[in-house]
mmCIF file with all atom_site columns, C-alpha atoms in Angstrom:
data_model
loop_
_atom_site.group_PDB
_atom_site.id
_atom_site.type_symbol
_atom_site.label_atom_id
_atom_site.label_alt_id
_atom_site.label_comp_id
_atom_site.label_asym_id
_atom_site.label_entity_id
_atom_site.label_seq_id
_atom_site.pdbx_PDB_ins_code
_atom_site.Cartn_x
_atom_site.Cartn_y
_atom_site.Cartn_z
_atom_site.occupancy
_atom_site.B_iso_or_equiv
_atom_site.pdbx_formal_charge
_atom_site.auth_seq_id
_atom_site.auth_comp_id
_atom_site.auth_asym_id
_atom_site.auth_atom_id
_atom_site.pdbx_PDB_model_num
ATOM 1   C CA . GLY A 1 1   ? 53.250 -15.671 -7.121  1.00 62.00 ? 21  GLY A CA 1
ATOM 2   C CA . ALA A 1 2   ? 53.268 -12.273 -5.494  1.00 69.00 ? 22  ALA A CA 1
ATOM 3   C CA . VAL A 1 3   ? 52.800 -9.271  -7.736  1.00 89.00 ? 23  VAL A CA 1
ATOM 4   C CA . VAL A 1 4   ? 54.724 -6.047  -7.652  1.00 95.00 ? 24  VAL A CA 1
ATOM 5   C CA . SER A 1 5   ? 53.596 -3.336  -10.006 1.00 95.00 ? 25  SER A CA 1
ATOM 6   C CA . GLN A 1 6   ? 55.600 -0.373  -11.231 1.00 96.00 ? 26  GLN A CA 1
ATOM 7   C CA . HIS A 1 7   ? 54.170 2.693   -12.893 1.00 96.00 ? 27  HIS A CA 1
ATOM 8   C CA . PRO A 1 8   ? 54.816 4.036   -15.396 1.00 97.00 ? 28  PRO A CA 1
ATOM 9   C CA . SER A 1 9   ? 56.426 1.364   -17.559 1.00 96.00 ? 29  SER A CA 1
ATOM 10  C CA . TRP A 1 10  ? 58.206 4.023   -19.518 1.00 96.00 ? 30  TRP A CA 1
ATOM 11  C CA . VAL A 1 11  ? 58.506 7.777   -19.411 1.00 97.00 ? 31  VAL A CA 1
ATOM 12  C CA . ILE A 1 12  ? 60.179 10.462  -21.497 1.00 97.00 ? 32  ILE A CA 1
ATOM 13  C CA . CYS A 1 13  ? 60.858 13.773  -19.845 1.00 96.00 ? 33  CYS A CA 1
ATOM 14  C CA . LYS A 1 14  ? 62.664 16.992  -20.581 1.00 97.00 ? 34  LYS A CA 1
ATOM 15  C CA . SER A 1 15  ? 65.994 17.729  -19.006 1.00 97.00 ? 35  SER A CA 1
ATOM 16  C CA . GLY A 1 16  ? 65.544 19.628  -15.749 1.00 97.00 ? 36  GLY A CA 1
ATOM 17  C CA . THR A 1 17  ? 62.135 18.231  -14.888 1.00 97.00 ? 37  THR A CA 1
ATOM 18  C CA . SER A 1 18  ? 61.283 15.700  -12.182 1.00 97.00 ? 38  SER A CA 1
ATOM 19  C CA . VAL A 1 19  ? 59.799 12.258  -12.653 1.00 98.00 ? 39  VAL A CA 1
ATOM 20  C CA . LYS A 1 20  ? 58.016 10.082  -10.102 1.00 98.00 ? 40  LYS A CA 1
ATOM 21  C CA . ILE A 1 21  ? 57.999 6.290   -10.317 1.00 98.00 ? 41  ILE A CA 1
ATOM 22  C CA . GLU A 1 22  ? 55.664 4.195   -8.203  1.00 97.00 ? 42  GLU A CA 1
ATOM 23  C CA . CYS A 1 23  ? 56.221 0.701   -6.865  1.00 96.00 ? 43  CYS A CA 1
ATOM 24  C CA . ARG A 1 24  ? 53.269 -1.142  -5.385  1.00 96.00 ? 44  ARG A CA 1
ATOM 25  C CA . SER A 1 25  ? 53.012 -4.558  -3.782  1.00 95.00 ? 45  SER A CA 1
ATOM 26  C CA . LEU A 1 26  ? 49.568 -5.724  -4.830  1.00 94.00 ? 46  LEU A CA 1
ATOM 27  C CA . ASP A 1 27  ? 48.922 -8.718  -2.600  1.00 90.00 ? 47  ASP A CA 1
ATOM 28  C CA . PHE A 1 28  ? 51.206 -8.370  0.393   1.00 91.00 ? 48  PHE A CA 1
ATOM 29  C CA . GLN A 1 29  ? 52.520 -5.735  2.746   1.00 92.00 ? 49  GLN A CA 1
ATOM 30  C CA . ALA A 1 30  ? 56.146 -4.795  2.309   1.00 90.00 ? 50  ALA A CA 1
ATOM 31  C CA . THR A 1 31  ? 57.971 -2.988  5.060   1.00 86.00 ? 51  THR A CA 1
ATOM 32  C CA . THR A 1 32  ? 61.059 -2.950  2.864   1.00 90.00 ? 52  THR A CA 1
ATOM 33  C CA . MET A 1 33  ? 61.406 -2.177  -0.809  1.00 94.00 ? 53  MET A CA 1
ATOM 34  C CA . PHE A 1 34  ? 64.548 -1.748  -2.863  1.00 95.00 ? 54  PHE A CA 1
ATOM 35  C CA . TRP A 1 35  ? 65.281 0.463   -5.840  1.00 96.00 ? 55  TRP A CA 1
ATOM 36  C CA . TYR A 1 36  ? 67.737 -0.648  -8.515  1.00 96.00 ? 56  TYR A CA 1
ATOM 37  C CA . ARG A 1 37  ? 69.074 0.983   -11.647 1.00 96.00 ? 57  ARG A CA 1
ATOM 38  C CA . GLN A 1 38  ? 70.131 -0.926  -14.724 1.00 95.00 ? 58  GLN A CA 1
ATOM 39  C CA . PHE A 1 39  ? 72.025 0.573   -17.657 1.00 94.00 ? 59  PHE A CA 1
ATOM 40  C CA . PRO A 1 40  ? 71.891 -1.152  -21.057 1.00 90.00 ? 60  PRO A CA 1
ATOM 41  C CA . LYS A 1 41  ? 73.600 -4.523  -21.118 1.00 88.00 ? 61  LYS A CA 1
ATOM 42  C CA . GLN A 1 42  ? 74.595 -4.187  -17.483 1.00 91.00 ? 62  GLN A CA 1
ATOM 43  C CA . SER A 1 43  ? 73.493 -5.720  -14.228 1.00 92.00 ? 63  SER A CA 1
ATOM 44  C CA . LEU A 1 44  ? 71.173 -4.308  -11.616 1.00 93.00 ? 64  LEU A CA 1
ATOM 45  C CA . MET A 1 45  ? 72.831 -1.933  -9.194  1.00 93.00 ? 65  MET A CA 1
ATOM 46  C CA . LEU A 1 46  ? 71.189 -1.235  -5.861  1.00 93.00 ? 66  LEU A CA 1
ATOM 47  C CA . MET A 1 47  ? 70.442 2.440   -5.340  1.00 96.00 ? 67  MET A CA 1
ATOM 48  C CA . ALA A 1 48  ? 68.632 2.525   -2.030  1.00 95.00 ? 68  ALA A CA 1
ATOM 49  C CA . THR A 1 49  ? 66.640 0.638   0.555   1.00 93.00 ? 69  THR A CA 1
ATOM 50  C CA . SER A 1 50  ? 63.186 2.032   1.213   1.00 92.00 ? 70  SER A CA 1
ATOM 51  C CA . ASN A 1 51  ? 61.762 1.417   4.687   1.00 88.00 ? 71  ASN A CA 1
ATOM 52  C CA . GLU A 1 52  ? 58.138 2.108   5.519   1.00 87.00 ? 72  GLU A CA 1
ATOM 53  C CA . GLY A 1 53  ? 57.793 5.000   7.905   1.00 85.00 ? 73  GLY A CA 1
ATOM 54  C CA . SER A 1 54  ? 61.456 5.946   7.964   1.00 87.00 ? 74  SER A CA 1
ATOM 55  C CA . LYS A 1 55  ? 64.128 7.488   5.795   1.00 90.00 ? 75  LYS A CA 1
ATOM 56  C CA . ALA A 1 56  ? 65.588 5.537   2.944   1.00 94.00 ? 76  ALA A CA 1
ATOM 57  C CA . THR A 1 57  ? 69.123 4.203   3.102   1.00 93.00 ? 77  THR A CA 1
ATOM 58  C CA . TYR A 1 58  ? 71.193 5.089   0.062   1.00 96.00 ? 78  TYR A CA 1
ATOM 59  C CA . GLU A 1 59  ? 74.105 3.167   -1.399  1.00 94.00 ? 79  GLU A CA 1
ATOM 60  C CA . GLN A 1 60  ? 77.449 4.855   -1.718  1.00 93.00 ? 80  GLN A CA 1
ATOM 61  C CA . GLY A 1 61  ? 77.578 7.243   -4.633  1.00 93.00 ? 81  GLY A CA 1
ATOM 62  C CA . VAL A 1 62  ? 73.812 7.670   -4.948  1.00 95.00 ? 82  VAL A CA 1
ATOM 63  C CA . GLU A 1 63  ? 72.670 11.250  -4.334  1.00 95.00 ? 83  GLU A CA 1
ATOM 64  C CA . LYS A 1 64  ? 69.780 11.248  -1.875  1.00 94.00 ? 84  LYS A CA 1
ATOM 65  C CA . ASP A 1 65  ? 68.710 14.757  -2.865  1.00 95.00 ? 85  ASP A CA 1
ATOM 66  C CA . LYS A 1 66  ? 68.466 13.742  -6.484  1.00 96.00 ? 86  LYS A CA 1
ATOM 67  C CA . PHE A 1 67  ? 66.702 10.423  -5.997  1.00 97.00 ? 87  PHE A CA 1
ATOM 68  C CA . LEU A 1 68  ? 63.961 11.076  -3.462  1.00 96.00 ? 88  LEU A CA 1
ATOM 69  C CA . ILE A 1 69  ? 62.358 7.982   -1.977  1.00 95.00 ? 89  ILE A CA 1
ATOM 70  C CA . ASN A 1 70  ? 59.111 7.943   -0.048  1.00 93.00 ? 90  ASN A CA 1
ATOM 71  C CA . HIS A 1 71  ? 57.677 4.777   1.499   1.00 91.00 ? 91  HIS A CA 1
ATOM 72  C CA . ALA A 1 72  ? 54.494 6.206   2.910   1.00 84.00 ? 92  ALA A CA 1
ATOM 73  C CA . SER A 1 73  ? 52.530 2.977   3.201   1.00 91.00 ? 93  SER A CA 1
ATOM 74  C CA . LEU A 1 74  ? 53.152 -0.745  3.441   1.00 91.00 ? 94  LEU A CA 1
ATOM 75  C CA . THR A 1 75  ? 52.228 -1.217  -0.209  1.00 94.00 ? 95  THR A CA 1
ATOM 76  C CA . LEU A 1 76  ? 53.725 1.809   -1.918  1.00 95.00 ? 96  LEU A CA 1
ATOM 77  C CA . SER A 1 77  ? 57.182 3.263   -2.414  1.00 95.00 ? 97  SER A CA 1
ATOM 78  C CA . THR A 1 78  ? 57.942 6.095   -4.795  1.00 96.00 ? 98  THR A CA 1
ATOM 79  C CA . LEU A 1 79  ? 61.191 7.171   -6.409  1.00 97.00 ? 99  LEU A CA 1
ATOM 80  C CA . THR A 1 80  ? 61.385 10.732  -7.689  1.00 97.00 ? 100 THR A CA 1
ATOM 81  C CA . VAL A 1 81  ? 64.222 11.645  -10.005 1.00 98.00 ? 101 VAL A CA 1
ATOM 82  C CA . THR A 1 82  ? 64.637 15.376  -9.502  1.00 97.00 ? 102 THR A CA 1
ATOM 83  C CA . SER A 1 83  ? 66.079 17.722  -12.083 1.00 97.00 ? 103 SER A CA 1
ATOM 84  C CA . ALA A 1 84  ? 66.622 14.836  -14.435 1.00 97.00 ? 104 ALA A CA 1
ATOM 85  C CA . HIS A 1 85  ? 69.461 14.921  -16.955 1.00 96.00 ? 105 HIS A CA 1
ATOM 86  C CA . PRO A 1 86  ? 70.225 12.682  -19.932 1.00 96.00 ? 106 PRO A CA 1
ATOM 87  C CA . GLU A 1 87  ? 72.729 10.669  -17.874 1.00 96.00 ? 107 GLU A CA 1
ATOM 88  C CA . ASP A 1 88  ? 69.842 9.667   -15.591 1.00 96.00 ? 108 ASP A CA 1
ATOM 89  C CA . SER A 1 89  ? 68.269 7.791   -18.480 1.00 97.00 ? 109 SER A CA 1
ATOM 90  C CA . SER A 1 90  ? 68.130 4.190   -17.362 1.00 97.00 ? 110 SER A CA 1
ATOM 91  C CA . PHE A 1 91  ? 65.904 1.264   -16.452 1.00 97.00 ? 111 PHE A CA 1
ATOM 92  C CA . TYR A 1 92  ? 64.706 1.615   -12.854 1.00 98.00 ? 112 TYR A CA 1
ATOM 93  C CA . ILE A 1 93  ? 63.455 -1.504  -11.075 1.00 97.00 ? 113 ILE A CA 1
ATOM 94  C CA . CYS A 1 94  ? 61.970 -1.917  -7.634  1.00 96.00 ? 114 CYS A CA 1
ATOM 95  C CA . SER A 1 95  ? 61.627 -4.996  -5.497  1.00 94.00 ? 115 SER A CA 1
ATOM 96  C CA . ALA A 1 96  ? 59.333 -5.550  -2.546  1.00 92.00 ? 116 ALA A CA 1
ATOM 97  C CA . VAL A 1 97  ? 60.097 -7.937  0.287   1.00 86.00 ? 117 VAL A CA 1
ATOM 98  C CA . SER A 1 98  ? 57.257 -10.205 1.345   1.00 83.00 ? 118 SER A CA 1
ATOM 99  C CA . PRO A 1 99  ? 56.584 -11.245 4.941   1.00 80.00 ? 119 PRO A CA 1
ATOM 100 C CA . GLY A 1 100 ? 58.384 -14.468 4.009   1.00 77.00 ? 120 GLY A CA 1
ATOM 101 C CA . PHE A 1 101 ? 61.506 -12.447 3.150   1.00 77.00 ? 121 PHE A CA 1
ATOM 102 C CA . GLU A 1 102 ? 61.326 -13.142 -0.565  1.00 80.00 ? 122 GLU A CA 1
ATOM 103 C CA . ALA A 1 103 ? 62.039 -10.283 -2.964  1.00 86.00 ? 123 ALA A CA 1
ATOM 104 C CA . PHE A 1 104 ? 59.631 -9.822  -5.858  1.00 90.00 ? 124 PHE A CA 1
ATOM 105 C CA . PHE A 1 105 ? 60.501 -7.443  -8.656  1.00 94.00 ? 125 PHE A CA 1
ATOM 106 C CA . GLY A 1 106 ? 58.416 -4.940  -10.540 1.00 95.00 ? 126 GLY A CA 1
ATOM 107 C CA . GLN A 1 107 ? 58.418 -4.895  -14.312 1.00 95.00 ? 127 GLN A CA 1
ATOM 108 C CA . GLY A 1 108 ? 60.704 -1.873  -14.410 1.00 96.00 ? 128 GLY A CA 1
ATOM 109 C CA . THR A 1 109 ? 60.416 1.703   -15.650 1.00 97.00 ? 129 THR A CA 1
ATOM 110 C CA . ARG A 1 110 ? 62.417 2.930   -18.594 1.00 97.00 ? 130 ARG A CA 1
ATOM 111 C CA . LEU A 1 111 ? 63.294 6.588   -18.145 1.00 97.00 ? 131 LEU A CA 1
ATOM 112 C CA . THR A 1 112 ? 64.521 8.616   -21.088 1.00 97.00 ? 132 THR A CA 1
ATOM 113 C CA . VAL A 1 113 ? 65.592 12.198  -20.457 1.00 97.00 ? 133 VAL A CA 1
ATOM 114 C CA . VAL A 1 114 ? 65.818 14.367  -23.534 1.00 96.00 ? 134 VAL A CA 1
ATOM 115 C CA . GLY B 2 1   ? 78.865 -1.417  -5.268  1.00 57.00 ? 21  GLY B CA 1
ATOM 116 C CA . GLN B 2 2   ? 79.990 -4.994  -5.196  1.00 68.00 ? 22  GLN B CA 1
ATOM 117 C CA . GLN B 2 3   ? 79.098 -7.274  -8.060  1.00 74.00 ? 23  GLN B CA 1
ATOM 118 C CA . LEU B 2 4   ? 79.350 -10.967 -8.443  1.00 92.00 ? 24  LEU B CA 1
ATOM 119 C CA . ASN B 2 5   ? 81.262 -12.335 -11.419 1.00 95.00 ? 25  ASN B CA 1
ATOM 120 C CA . GLN B 2 6   ? 79.336 -14.543 -13.769 1.00 97.00 ? 26  GLN B CA 1
ATOM 121 C CA . SER B 2 7   ? 80.677 -16.648 -16.593 1.00 96.00 ? 27  SER B CA 1
ATOM 122 C CA . PRO B 2 8   ? 80.287 -16.973 -19.395 1.00 96.00 ? 28  PRO B CA 1
ATOM 123 C CA . GLN B 2 9   ? 79.169 -13.459 -20.300 1.00 95.00 ? 29  GLN B CA 1
ATOM 124 C CA . SER B 2 10  ? 77.174 -14.794 -23.203 1.00 95.00 ? 30  SER B CA 1
ATOM 125 C CA . MET B 2 11  ? 76.589 -18.034 -24.999 1.00 95.00 ? 31  MET B CA 1
ATOM 126 C CA . PHE B 2 12  ? 74.993 -19.251 -28.187 1.00 94.00 ? 32  PHE B CA 1
ATOM 127 C CA . ILE B 2 13  ? 73.713 -22.785 -28.043 1.00 92.00 ? 33  ILE B CA 1
ATOM 128 C CA . GLN B 2 14  ? 71.530 -25.032 -30.113 1.00 94.00 ? 34  GLN B CA 1
ATOM 129 C CA . GLU B 2 15  ? 68.100 -26.115 -29.018 1.00 94.00 ? 35  GLU B CA 1
ATOM 130 C CA . GLY B 2 16  ? 68.297 -29.291 -27.006 1.00 95.00 ? 36  GLY B CA 1
ATOM 131 C CA . GLU B 2 17  ? 71.756 -28.638 -25.613 1.00 95.00 ? 37  GLU B CA 1
ATOM 132 C CA . ASP B 2 18  ? 72.534 -28.353 -21.940 1.00 96.00 ? 38  ASP B CA 1
ATOM 133 C CA . VAL B 2 19  ? 73.796 -25.070 -20.515 1.00 96.00 ? 39  VAL B CA 1
ATOM 134 C CA . SER B 2 20  ? 76.006 -24.350 -17.545 1.00 97.00 ? 40  SER B CA 1
ATOM 135 C CA . MET B 2 21  ? 76.863 -21.035 -15.986 1.00 97.00 ? 41  MET B CA 1
ATOM 136 C CA . ASN B 2 22  ? 78.484 -20.042 -12.737 1.00 97.00 ? 42  ASN B CA 1
ATOM 137 C CA . CYS B 2 23  ? 78.767 -17.166 -10.336 1.00 97.00 ? 43  CYS B CA 1
ATOM 138 C CA . THR B 2 24  ? 81.607 -16.338 -7.981  1.00 97.00 ? 44  THR B CA 1
ATOM 139 C CA . SER B 2 25  ? 82.038 -13.877 -5.160  1.00 95.00 ? 45  SER B CA 1
ATOM 140 C CA . SER B 2 26  ? 84.928 -12.607 -3.099  1.00 93.00 ? 46  SER B CA 1
ATOM 141 C CA . SER B 2 27  ? 82.728 -12.701 -0.012  1.00 92.00 ? 47  SER B CA 1
ATOM 142 C CA . ILE B 2 28  ? 80.396 -15.218 1.571   1.00 93.00 ? 48  ILE B CA 1
ATOM 143 C CA . PHE B 2 29  ? 76.646 -15.217 1.107   1.00 93.00 ? 49  PHE B CA 1
ATOM 144 C CA . ASN B 2 30  ? 74.077 -17.187 3.080   1.00 91.00 ? 50  ASN B CA 1
ATOM 145 C CA . THR B 2 31  ? 71.559 -17.210 0.257   1.00 91.00 ? 51  THR B CA 1
ATOM 146 C CA . TRP B 2 32  ? 72.046 -17.599 -3.471  1.00 92.00 ? 52  TRP B CA 1
ATOM 147 C CA . LEU B 2 33  ? 69.351 -16.879 -6.009  1.00 92.00 ? 53  LEU B CA 1
ATOM 148 C CA . TRP B 2 34  ? 69.085 -17.203 -9.756  1.00 95.00 ? 54  TRP B CA 1
ATOM 149 C CA . TYR B 2 35  ? 66.907 -14.885 -11.830 1.00 95.00 ? 55  TYR B CA 1
ATOM 150 C CA . LYS B 2 36  ? 65.970 -14.626 -15.496 1.00 96.00 ? 56  LYS B CA 1
ATOM 151 C CA . GLN B 2 37  ? 65.327 -11.273 -17.096 1.00 96.00 ? 57  GLN B CA 1
ATOM 152 C CA . ASP B 2 38  ? 63.587 -10.792 -20.422 1.00 93.00 ? 58  ASP B CA 1
ATOM 153 C CA . PRO B 2 39  ? 64.137 -7.539  -22.355 1.00 89.00 ? 59  PRO B CA 1
ATOM 154 C CA . GLY B 2 40  ? 62.285 -4.609  -20.817 1.00 90.00 ? 60  GLY B CA 1
ATOM 155 C CA . GLU B 2 41  ? 61.091 -6.639  -17.847 1.00 93.00 ? 61  GLU B CA 1
ATOM 156 C CA . GLY B 2 42  ? 62.081 -7.079  -14.232 1.00 93.00 ? 62  GLY B CA 1
ATOM 157 C CA . PRO B 2 43  ? 63.926 -10.207 -13.068 1.00 94.00 ? 63  PRO B CA 1
ATOM 158 C CA . VAL B 2 44  ? 61.913 -13.317 -12.289 1.00 93.00 ? 64  VAL B CA 1
ATOM 159 C CA . LEU B 2 45  ? 63.100 -15.708 -9.597  1.00 91.00 ? 65  LEU B CA 1
ATOM 160 C CA . LEU B 2 46  ? 64.056 -19.166 -10.886 1.00 94.00 ? 66  LEU B CA 1
ATOM 161 C CA . ILE B 2 47  ? 65.674 -20.914 -7.944  1.00 94.00 ? 67  ILE B CA 1
ATOM 162 C CA . ALA B 2 48  ? 66.607 -19.988 -4.374  1.00 90.00 ? 68  ALA B CA 1
ATOM 163 C CA . LEU B 2 49  ? 69.329 -21.758 -2.390  1.00 92.00 ? 69  LEU B CA 1
ATOM 164 C CA . TYR B 2 50  ? 69.611 -21.414 1.372   1.00 89.00 ? 70  TYR B CA 1
ATOM 165 C CA . LYS B 2 51  ? 72.206 -23.954 2.463   1.00 91.00 ? 71  LYS B CA 1
ATOM 166 C CA . ALA B 2 52  ? 75.834 -24.544 1.490   1.00 93.00 ? 72  ALA B CA 1
ATOM 167 C CA . GLY B 2 53  ? 76.117 -27.613 -0.709  1.00 94.00 ? 73  GLY B CA 1
ATOM 168 C CA . GLU B 2 54  ? 72.403 -27.572 -1.505  1.00 94.00 ? 74  GLU B CA 1
ATOM 169 C CA . LEU B 2 55  ? 71.351 -28.799 -4.929  1.00 96.00 ? 75  LEU B CA 1
ATOM 170 C CA . THR B 2 56  ? 67.897 -27.676 -6.023  1.00 96.00 ? 76  THR B CA 1
ATOM 171 C CA . SER B 2 57  ? 65.923 -28.325 -9.192  1.00 96.00 ? 77  SER B CA 1
ATOM 172 C CA . ASN B 2 58  ? 63.047 -26.501 -10.824 1.00 95.00 ? 78  ASN B CA 1
ATOM 173 C CA . GLY B 2 59  ? 61.958 -28.350 -13.931 1.00 96.00 ? 79  GLY B CA 1
ATOM 174 C CA . ARG B 2 60  ? 64.865 -28.322 -16.379 1.00 97.00 ? 80  ARG B CA 1
ATOM 175 C CA . LEU B 2 61  ? 66.864 -26.015 -14.127 1.00 97.00 ? 81  LEU B CA 1
ATOM 176 C CA . THR B 2 62  ? 69.269 -27.194 -11.466 1.00 98.00 ? 82  THR B CA 1
ATOM 177 C CA . ALA B 2 63  ? 71.293 -24.929 -9.220  1.00 98.00 ? 83  ALA B CA 1
ATOM 178 C CA . GLN B 2 64  ? 73.876 -25.581 -6.562  1.00 97.00 ? 84  GLN B CA 1
ATOM 179 C CA . PHE B 2 65  ? 75.025 -23.535 -3.584  1.00 96.00 ? 85  PHE B CA 1
ATOM 180 C CA . GLY B 2 66  ? 78.801 -23.907 -3.381  1.00 96.00 ? 86  GLY B CA 1
ATOM 181 C CA . ILE B 2 67  ? 80.360 -25.420 -0.290  1.00 95.00 ? 87  ILE B CA 1
ATOM 182 C CA . THR B 2 68  ? 82.540 -22.363 0.259   1.00 94.00 ? 88  THR B CA 1
ATOM 183 C CA . ARG B 2 69  ? 79.415 -20.154 0.079   1.00 93.00 ? 89  ARG B CA 1
ATOM 184 C CA . LYS B 2 70  ? 81.289 -18.008 -2.427  1.00 95.00 ? 90  LYS B CA 1
ATOM 185 C CA . ASP B 2 71  ? 79.900 -19.522 -5.587  1.00 96.00 ? 91  ASP B CA 1
ATOM 186 C CA . SER B 2 72  ? 76.875 -21.021 -7.245  1.00 97.00 ? 92  SER B CA 1
ATOM 187 C CA . PHE B 2 73  ? 76.109 -22.868 -10.457 1.00 97.00 ? 93  PHE B CA 1
ATOM 188 C CA . LEU B 2 74  ? 73.070 -23.027 -12.700 1.00 98.00 ? 94  LEU B CA 1
ATOM 189 C CA . ASN B 2 75  ? 72.431 -25.744 -15.256 1.00 98.00 ? 95  ASN B CA 1
ATOM 190 C CA . ILE B 2 76  ? 69.675 -25.780 -17.855 1.00 97.00 ? 96  ILE B CA 1
ATOM 191 C CA . SER B 2 77  ? 69.014 -29.092 -19.520 1.00 97.00 ? 97  SER B CA 1
ATOM 192 C CA . ALA B 2 78  ? 67.583 -29.602 -23.002 1.00 96.00 ? 98  ALA B CA 1
ATOM 193 C CA . SER B 2 79  ? 67.367 -25.899 -23.781 1.00 95.00 ? 99  SER B CA 1
ATOM 194 C CA . ILE B 2 80  ? 64.395 -24.530 -25.721 1.00 94.00 ? 100 ILE B CA 1
ATOM 195 C CA . PRO B 2 81  ? 63.994 -21.206 -27.571 1.00 92.00 ? 101 PRO B CA 1
ATOM 196 C CA . SER B 2 82  ? 62.093 -19.591 -24.692 1.00 93.00 ? 102 SER B CA 1
ATOM 197 C CA . ASP B 2 83  ? 65.178 -20.011 -22.486 1.00 95.00 ? 103 ASP B CA 1
ATOM 198 C CA . VAL B 2 84  ? 66.612 -16.997 -24.295 1.00 95.00 ? 104 VAL B CA 1
ATOM 199 C CA . GLY B 2 85  ? 67.289 -14.135 -21.922 1.00 95.00 ? 105 GLY B CA 1
ATOM 200 C CA . ILE B 2 86  ? 69.730 -12.856 -19.368 1.00 96.00 ? 106 ILE B CA 1
ATOM 201 C CA . TYR B 2 87  ? 70.399 -14.924 -16.298 1.00 97.00 ? 107 TYR B CA 1
ATOM 202 C CA . PHE B 2 88  ? 71.541 -13.236 -13.121 1.00 96.00 ? 108 PHE B CA 1
ATOM 203 C CA . CYS B 2 89  ? 72.805 -14.743 -9.933  1.00 96.00 ? 109 CYS B CA 1
ATOM 204 C CA . ALA B 2 90  ? 72.291 -12.824 -6.720  1.00 93.00 ? 110 ALA B CA 1
ATOM 205 C CA . GLY B 2 91  ? 73.623 -13.206 -3.216  1.00 92.00 ? 111 GLY B CA 1
ATOM 206 C CA . ALA B 2 92  ? 72.008 -12.192 0.038   1.00 89.00 ? 112 ALA B CA 1
ATOM 207 C CA . ASN B 2 93  ? 72.773 -12.499 3.715   1.00 84.00 ? 113 ASN B CA 1
ATOM 208 C CA . THR B 2 94  ? 70.405 -13.333 6.546   1.00 68.00 ? 114 THR B CA 1
ATOM 209 C CA . GLY B 2 95  ? 69.045 -10.250 8.185   1.00 59.00 ? 115 GLY B CA 1
ATOM 210 C CA . THR B 2 96  ? 69.423 -8.028  5.137   1.00 59.00 ? 116 THR B CA 1
ATOM 211 C CA . ALA B 2 97  ? 65.784 -8.526  4.188   1.00 56.00 ? 117 ALA B CA 1
ATOM 212 C CA . SER B 2 98  ? 66.584 -9.646  0.690   1.00 71.00 ? 118 SER B CA 1
ATOM 213 C CA . LYS B 2 99  ? 69.032 -6.874  -0.086  1.00 83.00 ? 119 LYS B CA 1
ATOM 214 C CA . LEU B 2 100 ? 70.581 -8.484  -3.122  1.00 88.00 ? 120 LEU B CA 1
ATOM 215 C CA . THR B 2 101 ? 73.955 -8.198  -4.767  1.00 91.00 ? 121 THR B CA 1
ATOM 216 C CA . PHE B 2 102 ? 73.622 -9.126  -8.412  1.00 93.00 ? 122 PHE B CA 1
ATOM 217 C CA . GLY B 2 103 ? 75.986 -10.881 -10.752 1.00 95.00 ? 123 GLY B CA 1
ATOM 218 C CA . THR B 2 104 ? 77.162 -9.447  -14.042 1.00 94.00 ? 124 THR B CA 1
ATOM 219 C CA . GLY B 2 105 ? 74.754 -11.612 -16.005 1.00 95.00 ? 125 GLY B CA 1
ATOM 220 C CA . THR B 2 106 ? 74.938 -14.342 -18.618 1.00 96.00 ? 126 THR B CA 1
ATOM 221 C CA . ARG B 2 107 ? 73.175 -13.688 -21.909 1.00 96.00 ? 127 ARG B CA 1
ATOM 222 C CA . LEU B 2 108 ? 71.795 -16.876 -23.411 1.00 95.00 ? 128 LEU B CA 1
ATOM 223 C CA . GLN B 2 109 ? 70.735 -17.245 -27.017 1.00 93.00 ? 129 GLN B CA 1
ATOM 224 C CA . VAL B 2 110 ? 69.272 -20.467 -28.328 1.00 88.00 ? 130 VAL B CA 1
ATOM 225 C CA . THR B 2 111 ? 69.249 -21.329 -31.998 1.00 83.00 ? 131 THR B CA 1
ATOM 226 C CA . LEU B 2 112 ? 66.991 -23.845 -33.622 1.00 77.00 ? 132 LEU B CA 1
#
């Protein structure tokens, strides 16, 4: 099946710093990617829709200035958590939509802000 | 954001038993999907359903797209230890390019 790769798998950062997470579709081009956040023992909550070549669309309640999304190419979307705080600690997961309109998920990135 | 309600929340079953879980929504979806998530990993697609009333199997897994388009069911037959994990349903609508609304999840634990 199609492969979507996230990097890093886990990251620990100091409060106030910024962290960048990459999502790559390895064997197909994805004009649309999605970013989800998952807190422990909870479901995945959609944060934003990342569209190649245009601005991301954010879900209600998600701060666009805090969670910067860049979809600069058809195989790469990045999520930057700016000025991270402990409450931003979570599991961040991306999905990439294939030309056949199937969504394939990355393996997730566990962010811990200390 | 909206979430789909899944039940049960969790279940402990013995190896070899059959498992059933369901997912309900207050709104209609044109596509229903079932995913399995292992700890520290992203979800992996198990079954996709595209038509109301559709019944689809994938090995020991069988899923159905409810006639009302507001629910879906997943059955696992003859469970094995590697079935352990969290199962999520997800709904999508045509034209949303796989923008998914996820269910609350069902945690499955299988004992020998």
